[in-house]
């Protein structure tokens, strides 16, 4: 009941007989709250090596953890396993969504056995993007398209938006990345002069917006946004409003965990056939090759720079 957003007083009221006598002691109610906190602590420390994650998602929600203080982000991560099962992986309060905080969030999961995923989906927060690049350099990065579409919508007149929306969605949902780039070029050519701000936003981080197109067609809709976490956060916010004085990191995390873990029990899986397994294996090889190529280029660039410095020092 605590997970449903009920306060200790709510639970006491629910367990009274017709004469108003408590059927559940205050101590027992408090113990329920303590049990939920213990469950959260066990969840946040558990071994993650049992999961082989193909698709990883990260998002945050700003909550007021302390009375009178500004809202602070609470980070959450979930993923799809190689079998297609959807699992909640982590929940952590952070002072902000900067690179250091999100890197610590990822590294904590890696320390507990999280593997390198094939794709990481997030919004456009610079700290999150940088942390993904640091912690999962072999993974592709997907920009949440729900966030991007909202960003685009506010940059265009209402009468222009419907047609522009169709054009950009055609690019984002193209059969392949090559076709997506061709369609994007058409958007730039047709709208660039009159709606420069919208087109600049559309092309910003475009490759990350179409990263999902290299994965199986049947998975693309599920992996191109962080909408699931956003829906869960809406549910969690509804529960927190029931307890307006639920301030404090511990109290908020306890309620968020209760709401999220219950919702996660109803999550649906994605289908992963043998054909899709082969597709994912092929993508992994491509990503590994791209990483090794980039590392090689970085090494050559570093050596060239060192030789140039050495030569300058001699002269």
XYZ file of N, CA and C in Angstrom, residues 22-293:
816
model
N -7.730 0.176 15.776
C -6.693 -0.223 14.834
C -6.586 -1.738 14.756
N -6.632 -2.265 13.540
C -6.417 -3.691 13.316
C -4.951 -3.983 13.009
N -4.204 -2.915 12.716
C -2.767 -3.041 12.425
C -2.069 -1.961 13.224
N -1.096 -2.337 14.028
C -0.450 -1.371 14.906
C 0.404 -0.386 14.127
N 0.638 0.775 14.751
C 1.511 1.769 14.128
C 2.902 1.199 13.894
N 3.340 0.362 14.800
C 4.655 -0.256 14.646
C 4.691 -1.141 13.403
N 3.603 -1.893 13.202
C 3.544 -2.771 12.033
C 3.527 -1.968 10.745
N 2.813 -0.840 10.743
C 2.761 0.014 9.556
C 4.138 0.587 9.259
N 4.821 1.048 10.303
C 6.172 1.588 10.112
C 7.116 0.519 9.595
N 6.912 -0.715 10.062
C 7.758 -1.808 9.606
C 7.557 -2.089 8.127
N 6.325 -1.866 7.656
C 6.071 -2.026 6.227
C 6.915 -1.033 5.424
N 6.973 0.221 5.922
C 7.784 1.231 5.254
C 9.254 0.877 5.276
N 9.729 0.363 6.395
C 11.128 -0.039 6.505
C 11.435 -1.192 5.565
N 10.480 -2.095 5.411
C 10.673 -3.237 4.514
C 10.811 -2.766 3.066
N 10.010 -1.764 2.699
C 10.103 -1.228 1.348
C 11.471 -0.594 1.110
N 12.002 0.103 2.113
C 13.336 0.702 1.988
C 14.404 -0.384 1.879
N 14.259 -1.443 2.649
C 15.201 -2.557 2.566
C 15.144 -3.210 1.188
N 13.937 -3.321 0.646
C 13.785 -3.883 -0.699
C 14.492 -3.000 -1.730
N 14.356 -1.683 -1.564
C 15.044 -0.768 -2.487
C 16.559 -0.925 -2.388
N 17.084 -0.978 -1.180
C 18.522 -1.116 -0.994
C 19.037 -2.407 -1.620
N 18.283 -3.497 -1.448
C 18.676 -4.773 -2.059
C 18.640 -4.665 -3.583
N 17.615 -3.984 -4.107
C 17.488 -3.770 -5.546
C 18.673 -2.972 -6.080
N 19.071 -1.923 -5.361
C 20.141 -1.038 -5.828
C 21.528 -1.657 -5.689
N 21.618 -2.780 -5.003
C 22.915 -3.431 -4.801
C 22.999 -4.813 -5.443
N 21.923 -5.252 -6.098
C 21.889 -6.631 -6.571
C 22.825 -6.855 -7.757
N 23.149 -8.105 -7.984
C 24.009 -8.518 -9.092
C 23.234 -8.388 -10.406
N 23.817 -7.704 -11.377
C 23.158 -7.520 -12.671
C 23.709 -8.446 -13.752
N 24.666 -9.310 -13.380
C 25.286 -10.170 -14.386
C 24.331 -11.235 -14.918
N 23.200 -11.437 -14.229
C 22.227 -12.418 -14.722
C 21.521 -11.932 -15.984
N 21.594 -10.616 -16.242
C 20.953 -10.053 -17.430
C 21.999 -9.773 -18.510
N 21.690 -10.164 -19.732
C 22.506 -9.750 -20.877
C 21.672 -8.729 -21.649
N 22.017 -7.462 -21.478
C 21.205 -6.376 -22.010
C 21.620 -6.024 -23.443
N 20.649 -5.998 -24.330
C 20.890 -5.549 -25.703
C 20.610 -4.061 -25.849
N 19.494 -3.614 -25.260
C 19.073 -2.217 -25.360
C 18.957 -1.630 -23.949
N 19.655 -0.529 -23.731
C 19.643 0.136 -22.428
C 18.997 1.509 -22.568
N 18.198 1.894 -21.583
C 17.508 3.179 -21.582
C 17.802 3.901 -20.280
N 17.989 5.205 -20.359
C 18.220 6.006 -19.152
C 17.444 7.308 -19.258
N 16.852 7.712 -18.156
C 16.106 8.969 -18.130
C 16.072 9.448 -16.680
N 15.660 10.674 -16.483
C 15.604 11.229 -15.139
C 14.347 12.049 -14.928
N 13.969 12.181 -13.668
C 12.833 13.023 -13.306
C 13.280 13.911 -12.157
N 12.909 15.174 -12.233
C 13.298 16.126 -11.187
C 12.277 16.089 -10.057
N 12.739 15.798 -8.851
C 11.860 15.751 -7.690
C 12.418 16.625 -6.570
N 11.543 17.131 -5.739
C 11.967 17.936 -4.589
C 12.300 16.986 -3.444
N 13.575 16.721 -3.266
C 14.017 15.762 -2.258
C 14.108 16.373 -0.866
N 14.178 17.709 -0.827
C 14.318 18.390 0.464
C 13.380 19.592 0.507
N 12.723 19.848 1.634
C 11.783 20.969 1.742
C 12.461 22.290 1.397
N 11.813 23.071 0.530
C 12.321 24.381 0.176
C 13.460 24.387 -0.812
N 13.956 23.209 -1.185
C 15.089 23.130 -2.112
C 14.590 22.972 -3.542
N 15.483 23.215 -4.500
C 15.151 23.018 -5.901
C 14.976 21.528 -6.182
N 14.249 21.245 -7.239
C 14.084 19.853 -7.642
C 15.424 19.277 -8.085
N 15.662 18.038 -7.756
C 16.896 17.357 -8.117
C 16.553 16.099 -8.907
N 17.410 15.707 -9.834
C 17.079 14.550 -10.667
C 17.210 13.221 -9.934
N 16.297 12.330 -10.251
C 16.408 10.932 -9.854
C 16.541 10.146 -11.151
N 17.646 9.431 -11.305
C 17.932 8.704 -12.533
C 17.376 7.287 -12.468
N 16.858 6.820 -13.585
C 16.366 5.445 -13.680
C 16.873 4.818 -14.959
N 17.119 3.523 -14.904
C 17.588 2.791 -16.082
C 16.835 1.476 -16.191
N 16.527 1.098 -17.425
C 15.922 -0.196 -17.677
C 16.434 -0.696 -19.015
N 16.126 -1.924 -19.352
C 16.638 -2.445 -20.614
C 15.876 -3.655 -21.100
N 16.188 -4.039 -22.343
C 15.707 -5.283 -22.926
C 16.862 -6.277 -22.947
N 16.612 -7.480 -22.475
C 17.636 -8.517 -22.518
C 17.694 -9.125 -23.914
N 18.679 -9.972 -24.143
C 18.820 -10.629 -25.454
C 17.615 -11.519 -25.748
N 16.910 -11.943 -24.693
C 15.712 -12.752 -24.907
C 14.473 -11.889 -25.153
N 14.611 -10.565 -24.997
C 13.479 -9.669 -25.215
C 12.748 -9.279 -23.948
N 13.223 -9.753 -22.816
C 12.583 -9.429 -21.538
C 12.941 -8.009 -21.116
N 11.965 -7.267 -20.601
C 12.187 -5.898 -20.177
C 12.383 -5.869 -18.662
N 13.479 -5.243 -18.201
C 13.791 -5.268 -16.775
C 14.183 -3.879 -16.280
N 13.759 -3.550 -15.058
C 14.189 -2.331 -14.381
C 15.550 -2.608 -13.758
N 16.534 -1.731 -14.010
C 17.907 -2.004 -13.615
C 18.400 -1.168 -12.445
N 18.033 0.106 -12.408
C 18.620 0.950 -11.365
C 17.768 2.188 -11.132
N 17.875 2.729 -9.936
C 17.195 3.957 -9.546
C 18.099 4.652 -8.539
N 18.470 5.908 -8.824
C 19.436 6.595 -7.964
C 19.188 8.091 -7.972
N 19.267 8.705 -6.807
C 19.154 10.161 -6.716
C 20.495 10.778 -7.065
N 20.458 11.894 -7.805
C 21.684 12.598 -8.161
C 21.481 14.084 -8.018
N 22.550 14.803 -7.716
C 22.418 16.243 -7.529
C 22.083 16.954 -8.831
N 22.523 16.379 -9.940
C 22.223 16.936 -11.258
C 22.548 15.915 -12.331
N 22.106 16.201 -13.585
C 22.356 15.286 -14.687
C 23.650 15.663 -15.408
N 24.725 15.845 -14.655
C 25.999 16.175 -15.283
C 26.759 14.889 -15.590
N 27.869 15.038 -16.316
C 28.632 13.871 -16.746
C 29.115 13.044 -15.571
N 29.605 13.701 -14.533
C 30.149 12.982 -13.379
C 29.078 12.140 -12.687
N 27.900 12.721 -12.493
C 26.829 12.003 -11.805
C 26.335 10.817 -12.624
N 26.095 11.041 -13.923
C 25.566 9.961 -14.757
C 26.619 8.881 -14.988
N 27.883 9.281 -15.084
C 28.950 8.291 -15.204
C 28.992 7.394 -13.977
N 28.850 7.992 -12.800
C 28.818 7.204 -11.561
C 27.621 6.253 -11.559
N 26.497 6.713 -12.093
C 25.284 5.894 -12.196
C 25.543 4.672 -13.079
N 26.163 4.897 -14.240
C 26.483 3.792 -15.150
C 27.540 2.867 -14.554
N 28.582 3.462 -13.992
C 29.679 2.652 -13.456
C 29.212 1.770 -12.306
N 28.251 2.253 -11.533
C 27.708 1.433 -10.459
C 27.053 0.177 -11.028
N 26.305 0.333 -12.129
C 25.683 -0.834 -12.759
C 26.734 -1.754 -13.365
N 27.760 -1.186 -13.970
C 28.814 -2.015 -14.561
C 29.568 -2.784 -13.476
N 29.803 -2.129 -12.347
C 30.486 -2.789 -11.230
C 29.690 -3.991 -10.744
N 28.376 -3.903 -10.866
C 27.507 -4.997 -10.425
C 27.220 -6.006 -11.536
N 27.928 -5.882 -12.665
C 27.849 -6.920 -13.687
C 27.122 -6.565 -14.958
N 26.693 -5.301 -15.131
C 26.012 -4.930 -16.366
C 26.970 -5.035 -17.553
N 26.528 -5.700 -18.610
C 27.338 -5.832 -19.826
C 27.232 -4.583 -20.687
N 28.063 -4.497 -21.698
C 27.971 -3.396 -22.658
C 26.788 -3.658 -23.592
N 25.796 -2.774 -23.623
C 24.648 -2.970 -24.511
C 25.012 -2.631 -25.962
N 24.113 -2.964 -26.869
C 24.313 -2.600 -28.268
C 23.836 -1.174 -28.536
N 22.822 -0.736 -27.785
C 22.225 0.581 -27.993
C 21.853 1.182 -26.644
N 22.111 2.484 -26.510
C 21.688 3.212 -25.312
C 20.811 4.374 -25.765
N 19.601 4.442 -25.239
C 18.644 5.480 -25.602
C 18.487 6.472 -24.453
N 18.550 7.763 -24.785
C 18.417 8.806 -23.763
C 17.879 10.072 -24.408
N 17.624 11.091 -23.579
C 17.276 12.393 -24.126
C 18.567 13.120 -24.509
N 18.466 14.417 -24.771
C 19.627 15.147 -25.260
C 20.440 15.857 -24.202
N 20.270 15.525 -22.929
C 21.053 16.169 -21.870
C 22.542 15.924 -22.120
N 23.350 16.992 -22.230
C 24.778 16.829 -22.547
C 25.516 15.913 -21.581
N 25.188 15.992 -20.294
C 25.858 15.153 -19.314
C 25.584 13.677 -19.537
N 24.346 13.357 -19.891
C 23.988 11.963 -20.143
C 24.689 11.460 -21.408
N 24.679 12.279 -22.463
C 25.316 11.876 -23.717
C 26.800 11.600 -23.512
N 27.480 12.501 -22.820
C 28.914 12.327 -22.579
C 29.172 11.086 -21.742
N 28.352 10.840 -20.742
C 28.529 9.666 -19.883
C 28.340 8.374 -20.680
N 27.392 8.372 -21.611
C 27.187 7.205 -22.472
C 28.443 6.939 -23.303
N 29.009 8.002 -23.870
C 30.198 7.855 -24.698
C 31.392 7.360 -23.887
N 31.466 7.771 -22.618
C 32.569 7.351 -21.750
C 32.398 5.897 -21.309
N 31.212 5.560 -20.873
C 30.985 4.250 -20.251
C 30.657 3.134 -21.244
N 30.066 3.490 -22.372
C 29.682 2.472 -23.359
C 30.180 2.871 -24.749
N 31.499 2.959 -24.927
C 32.046 3.457 -26.202
C 31.756 2.558 -27.405
N 31.441 1.293 -27.173
C 31.151 0.386 -28.275
C 29.676 0.408 -28.685
N 28.832 1.023 -27.884
C 27.388 1.013 -28.142
C 26.987 2.135 -29.097
N 25.916 1.891 -29.834
C 25.290 2.964 -30.600
C 24.461 3.792 -29.622
N 24.267 5.061 -29.940
C 23.486 5.947 -29.066
C 22.265 6.452 -29.810
N 21.089 6.241 -29.221
C 19.828 6.686 -29.807
C 19.292 7.888 -29.059
N 19.003 8.958 -29.787
C 18.361 10.138 -29.202
C 16.861 9.891 -29.117
N 16.274 10.122 -27.978
C 14.843 9.895 -27.806
C 14.054 10.744 -28.802
N 13.290 10.100 -29.660
C 12.561 10.828 -30.701
C 11.326 11.530 -30.164
N 10.790 11.070 -29.062
C 9.653 11.785 -28.456
C 10.107 13.158 -27.971
N 11.276 13.205 -27.323
C 11.836 14.492 -26.891
C 12.123 15.378 -28.109
N 12.728 14.788 -29.148
C 13.095 15.585 -30.316
C 11.883 16.146 -31.034
N 10.821 15.376 -31.141
C 9.625 15.879 -31.808
C 9.001 17.033 -31.025
N 9.052 16.967 -29.708
C 8.534 18.080 -28.908
C 9.394 19.325 -29.097
N 10.691 19.123 -29.204
C 11.585 20.256 -29.453
C 11.285 20.919 -30.788
N 11.001 20.109 -31.798
C 10.731 20.639 -33.134
C 9.385 21.361 -33.193
N 8.407 20.833 -32.494
C 7.054 21.383 -32.577
C 6.986 22.850 -32.157
N 7.810 23.246 -31.195
C 7.748 24.621 -30.693
C 8.521 25.599 -31.573
N 9.195 25.097 -32.580
C 10.015 25.959 -33.432
C 9.356 26.309 -34.756
N 8.114 25.882 -34.938
C 7.426 26.115 -36.202
C 6.027 26.681 -35.981
N 5.542 27.476 -36.936
C 4.147 27.950 -36.860
C 3.195 26.763 -36.909
N 2.029 26.917 -36.296
C 1.079 25.814 -36.230
C 0.658 25.317 -37.608
N 0.570 26.223 -38.594
C 0.120 25.792 -39.910
C 1.205 25.045 -40.686
N 2.454 25.193 -40.289
C 3.563 24.523 -40.972
C 3.876 23.172 -40.326
N 3.628 23.065 -39.030
C 4.040 21.886 -38.271
C 3.500 20.559 -38.817
N 2.212 20.420 -39.170
C 1.722 19.112 -39.619
C 2.507 18.529 -40.792
N 2.760 19.341 -41.807
C 3.504 18.833 -42.972
C 4.957 18.550 -42.612
N 5.568 19.446 -41.828
C 6.957 19.256 -41.412
C 7.068 17.978 -40.571
N 6.106 17.751 -39.716
C 6.103 16.563 -38.855
C 6.102 15.288 -39.688
N 5.277 15.267 -40.726
C 5.222 14.087 -41.597
C 6.576 13.850 -42.271
N 7.205 14.931 -42.707
C 8.490 14.812 -43.398
C 9.587 14.285 -42.470
N 9.654 14.824 -41.269
C 10.733 14.386 -40.366
C 10.466 12.974 -39.847
N 9.204 12.636 -39.624
C 8.907 11.270 -39.193
C 9.256 10.265 -40.274
N 9.067 10.662 -41.534
C 9.449 9.779 -42.640
C 10.946 9.505 -42.612
N 11.728 10.524 -42.265
C 13.178 10.346 -42.162
C 13.530 9.475 -40.963
N 12.941 9.772 -39.813
C 13.254 9.021 -38.598
C 12.826 7.556 -38.681
N 11.789 7.281 -39.476
C 11.264 5.921 -39.569
C 11.530 5.296 -40.931
N 12.549 5.763 -41.619
C 12.901 5.257 -42.946
C 13.353 3.794 -42.856
N 13.337 3.100 -43.980
C 13.779 1.693 -43.968
C 15.245 1.514 -43.589
N 16.067 2.514 -43.891
C 17.491 2.404 -43.592
C 18.062 3.780 -43.277
N 19.271 3.792 -42.726
C 19.911 5.068 -42.413
C 20.263 5.831 -43.685
N 20.624 5.125 -44.750
C 20.963 5.791 -46.011
C 19.753 6.544 -46.559
N 18.596 5.902 -46.539
C 17.370 6.555 -47.026
C 16.990 7.698 -46.091
N 17.197 7.519 -44.803
C 16.893 8.574 -43.829
C 17.713 9.826 -44.130
N 18.970 9.647 -44.474
C 19.831 10.802 -44.789
C 19.358 11.518 -46.045
N 18.901 10.750 -47.041
C 18.381 11.362 -48.267
C 17.119 12.171 -47.968
N 16.229 11.610 -47.160
C 14.993 12.320 -46.807
C 15.303 13.563 -45.973
N 16.319 13.475 -45.116
C 16.709 14.628 -44.305
C 17.239 15.745 -45.184
N 17.984 15.385 -46.213
C 18.503 16.390 -47.143
C 17.352 17.128 -47.828
N 16.278 16.402 -48.121
C 15.109 17.036 -48.725
C 14.438 18.009 -47.776
N 14.381 17.659 -46.506
C 13.805 18.557 -45.495
C 14.624 19.837 -45.411
N 15.935 19.687 -45.404
C 16.823 20.857 -45.333
C 16.615 21.756 -46.550
N 16.530 21.145 -47.722
C 16.373 21.922 -48.961
C 15.041 22.661 -48.993
N 13.971 22.046 -48.508
C 12.631 22.627 -48.615
C 12.292 23.611 -47.494
N 12.914 23.443 -46.325
C 12.536 24.259 -45.179
C 13.670 25.121 -44.620
N 14.872 24.881 -45.078
C 16.025 25.540 -44.485
C 16.008 27.056 -44.553
N 15.515 27.617 -45.633
C 15.559 29.072 -45.806
C 14.556 29.789 -44.915
N 13.327 29.264 -44.829
C 12.279 29.953 -44.077
C 12.201 29.541 -42.609
N 12.683 28.350 -42.317
C 12.549 27.832 -40.948
C 13.892 27.270 -40.485
N 14.851 28.126 -40.462
C 16.225 27.725 -40.148
C 16.355 27.118 -38.750
N 15.669 27.692 -37.772
C 15.773 27.203 -36.407
C 15.299 25.762 -36.287
N 14.171 25.454 -36.929
C 13.627 24.098 -36.874
C 14.542 23.119 -37.600
N 15.067 23.522 -38.741
C 15.942 22.639 -39.515
C 17.256 22.396 -38.771
N 17.774 23.413 -38.138
C 18.999 23.235 -37.347
C 18.766 22.238 -36.230
N 17.619 22.343 -35.573
C 17.269 21.398 -34.516
C 17.111 19.988 -35.083
N 16.486 19.886 -36.242
C 16.265 18.590 -36.886
C 17.590 17.905 -37.210
N 18.547 18.658 -37.692
C 19.823 18.066 -38.096
C 20.790 17.884 -36.933
N 20.535 18.548 -35.828
C 21.404 18.397 -34.657
C 21.350 16.961 -34.151
N 22.506 16.316 -34.049
C 22.601 14.943 -33.555
C 21.746 13.987 -34.382
N 21.660 14.251 -35.682
C 20.766 13.472 -36.545
C 21.135 11.992 -36.571
N 22.432 11.689 -36.617
C 22.843 10.283 -36.678
C 22.363 9.510 -35.452
N 22.337 10.175 -34.292
C 21.828 9.514 -33.092
C 20.308 9.333 -33.167
N 19.638 10.212 -33.895
C 18.182 10.096 -34.039
C 17.786 8.904 -34.922
N 18.685 8.465 -35.783
C 18.361 7.352 -36.679
C 19.168 6.092 -36.347
N 19.800 6.063 -35.189
C 20.606 4.893 -34.818
C 19.769 3.619 -34.759
N 18.502 3.752 -34.375
C 17.641 2.567 -34.254
C 17.420 1.866 -35.584
N 17.693 2.554 -36.698
C 17.423 1.980 -38.011
C 18.394 0.865 -38.390
N 19.476 0.718 -37.643
C 20.401 -0.376 -37.929
C 19.996 -1.661 -37.198
N 18.948 -1.589 -36.386
C 18.496 -2.740 -35.615
C 17.258 -3.372 -36.255
N 16.850 -4.564 -35.800
C 15.696 -5.245 -36.398
C 14.458 -4.355 -36.475
N 13.755 -4.449 -37.598
C 12.579 -3.613 -37.836
C 11.545 -3.776 -36.723
N 11.370 -4.998 -36.246
C 10.350 -5.264 -35.242
C 10.683 -4.667 -33.881
N 11.934 -4.229 -33.679
C 12.344 -3.654 -32.397
C 12.357 -2.126 -32.410
N 12.323 -1.536 -33.580
C 12.610 -0.104 -33.694
C 11.651 0.781 -32.911
N 10.384 0.488 -32.951
C 9.420 1.326 -32.242
C 9.681 1.319 -30.741
N 10.121 0.179 -30.225
C 10.324 0.040 -28.780
C 11.624 0.653 -28.297
N 12.580 0.899 -29.219
C 13.911 1.327 -28.770
C 14.251 2.767 -29.124
N 13.357 3.481 -29.774
C 13.704 4.821 -30.234
C 13.249 5.943 -29.294
N 12.626 5.591 -28.178
C 12.220 6.613 -27.211
C 12.418 6.101 -25.786
N 12.378 7.038 -24.841
C 12.367 6.683 -23.417
C 10.965 6.872 -22.857
N 9.958 6.751 -23.704
C 8.575 7.009 -23.309
C 8.111 6.146 -22.149
N 8.605 4.911 -22.101
C 8.163 4.029 -21.025
C 8.510 4.611 -19.666
N 9.743 5.104 -19.534
C 10.149 5.706 -18.274
C 9.328 6.953 -17.990
N 9.043 7.736 -19.021
C 8.253 8.948 -18.815
C 6.859 8.598 -18.295
N 6.258 7.541 -18.854
C 4.926 7.132 -18.379
C 4.991 6.664 -16.932
N 6.057 5.941 -16.602
C 6.226 5.496 -15.221
C 6.397 6.680 -14.280
N 7.133 7.701 -14.743
C 7.359 8.865 -13.906
C 6.063 9.644 -13.691
N 5.196 9.661 -14.702
C 3.890 10.302 -14.532
C 3.113 9.584 -13.431
N 3.153 8.250 -13.451
C 2.476 7.463 -12.430
C 3.087 7.732 -11.062
N 4.405 7.785 -11.010
C 5.092 8.025 -9.744
C 4.745 9.403 -9.194
N 4.680 10.421 -10.081
C 4.333 11.769 -9.639
C 2.921 11.807 -9.055
N 2.027 11.052 -9.661
C 0.661 11.008 -9.146
C 0.659 10.472 -7.718
N 1.473 9.478 -7.469
C 1.528 8.897 -6.133
C 2.155 9.875 -5.137
N 3.206 10.574 -5.566
C 3.853 11.515 -4.660
C 2.920 12.658 -4.278
N 2.027 13.042 -5.184
C 1.104 14.125 -4.880
C 0.138 13.738 -3.765
N -0.096 12.439 -3.633
C -0.985 11.972 -2.567
C -0.355 12.241 -1.211
N 0.994 12.265 -1.188
C 1.716 12.511 0.059
C 2.538 13.781 -0.124
N 1.936 14.951 -0.062
C 2.612 16.194 -0.376
C 3.799 16.496 0.519
N 3.868 15.898 1.685
C 4.979 16.176 2.599
C 6.028 15.073 2.586
N 6.031 14.267 1.533
C 6.982 13.161 1.454
C 8.335 13.657 0.974
N 8.937 14.586 1.731
C 10.238 15.108 1.367
C 11.330 14.231 1.965
N 12.509 14.393 1.430
C 13.648 13.611 1.891
C 14.005 12.578 0.854
N 15.299 12.422 0.620
C 15.745 11.491 -0.411
C 15.217 10.086 -0.162
N 15.290 9.653 1.077
C 14.849 8.298 1.408
C 13.361 8.105 1.138
N 12.550 9.054 1.578
C 11.098 8.929 1.398
C 10.721 8.924 -0.074
N 11.321 9.827 -0.857
C 10.989 9.912 -2.281
C 11.463 8.669 -3.022
N 12.700 8.225 -2.754
C 13.208 7.029 -3.419
C 12.363 5.811 -3.083
N 11.919 5.727 -1.846
C 11.105 4.591 -1.418
C 9.795 4.542 -2.188
N 9.146 5.692 -2.307
C 7.877 5.745 -3.030
C 8.070 5.539 -4.530
N 9.138 6.128 -5.088
C 9.404 5.936 -6.512
C 9.692 4.477 -6.809
N 10.505 3.863 -5.967
C 10.836 2.452 -6.167
C 9.583 1.592 -6.102
N 8.744 1.846 -5.110
C 7.528 1.066 -4.987
C 6.640 1.182 -6.206
N 6.478 2.412 -6.704
C 5.627 2.624 -7.877
C 6.238 1.997 -9.129
N 7.548 2.181 -9.309
C 8.203 1.689 -10.521
C 8.295 0.173 -10.548
N 8.617 -0.429 -9.416
C 8.776 -1.878 -9.396
C 7.446 -2.579 -9.626
N 6.370 -1.971 -9.131
C 5.044 -2.543 -9.383
C 4.667 -2.425 -10.841
N 4.961 -1.274 -11.435
C 4.653 -1.093 -12.855
C 5.483 -2.041 -13.710
N 6.742 -2.266 -13.312
C 7.639 -3.128 -14.082
C 7.123 -4.561 -14.139
N 6.344 -4.954 -13.150
C 5.780 -6.303 -13.151
C 4.815 -6.508 -14.311
N 4.292 -5.413 -14.870
C 3.319 -5.513 -15.966
C 3.954 -5.265 -17.333
N 5.270 -5.053 -17.367
C 5.926 -4.765 -18.636
C 5.836 -5.940 -19.600
N 5.713 -5.610 -20.869
C 5.683 -6.623 -21.918
C 7.069 -6.769 -22.539
N 7.323 -7.932 -23.055
C 8.604 -8.204 -23.699
C 8.519 -7.871 -25.184
N 9.672 -7.891 -25.848
C 9.694 -7.817 -27.302
C 10.088 -9.194 -27.822
N 9.654 -9.500 -29.013
C 9.930 -10.812 -29.592
C 11.323 -10.815 -30.211
N 12.099 -11.833 -29.884
C 13.436 -11.983 -30.465
C 13.514 -13.376 -31.083
N 13.383 -13.437 -32.396
C 13.463 -14.705 -33.103
C 14.919 -15.037 -33.404
N 15.148 -16.221 -33.926
C 16.506 -16.614 -34.292
C 17.060 -15.682 -35.369
N 16.201 -15.266 -36.303
C 16.625 -14.339 -37.354
C 17.070 -13.007 -36.744
N 16.308 -12.520 -35.773
C 16.658 -11.254 -35.130
C 17.922 -11.394 -34.280
N 18.137 -12.567 -33.707
C 19.386 -12.807 -32.985
C 20.583 -12.677 -33.919
N 20.439 -13.216 -35.118
C 21.537 -13.120 -36.101
C 21.741 -11.669 -36.515
N 20.647 -10.937 -36.649
C 20.765 -9.512 -36.972
C 21.519 -8.760 -35.882
N 21.192 -9.035 -34.630
C 21.857 -8.363 -33.513
C 23.334 -8.740 -33.442
N 23.650 -9.986 -33.761
C 25.056 -10.406 -33.786
C 25.819 -9.660 -34.861
N 25.172 -9.470 -36.000
C 25.818 -8.733 -37.093
C 26.032 -7.271 -36.714
N 25.044 -6.683 -36.043
C 25.180 -5.292 -35.593
C 26.320 -5.171 -34.589
N 26.425 -6.140 -33.697
C 27.504 -6.110 -32.701
C 28.872 -6.128 -33.383
N 29.020 -6.956 -34.402
C 30.288 -7.005 -35.130
C 30.589 -5.659 -35.793
N 29.556 -5.049 -36.375
C 29.733 -3.732 -37.008
C 30.169 -2.690 -35.983
N 29.512 -2.678 -34.846
C 29.836 -1.704 -33.802
C 31.251 -1.916 -33.271
N 31.644 -3.181 -33.102
C 32.998 -3.475 -32.630
C 34.036 -3.004 -33.651
N 33.745 -3.237 -34.928
C 34.664 -2.802 -35.976
C 34.771 -1.286 -36.021
N 33.648 -0.610 -35.886
C 33.655 0.853 -35.883
C 34.452 1.386 -34.699
N 34.292 0.754 -33.554
C 35.033 1.172 -32.358
C 36.530 0.976 -32.552
N 36.914 -0.202 -33.042
C 38.333 -0.486 -33.242
C 38.943 0.459 -34.271
N 38.184 0.774 -35.307
C 38.662 1.716 -36.319
C 38.875 3.092 -35.711
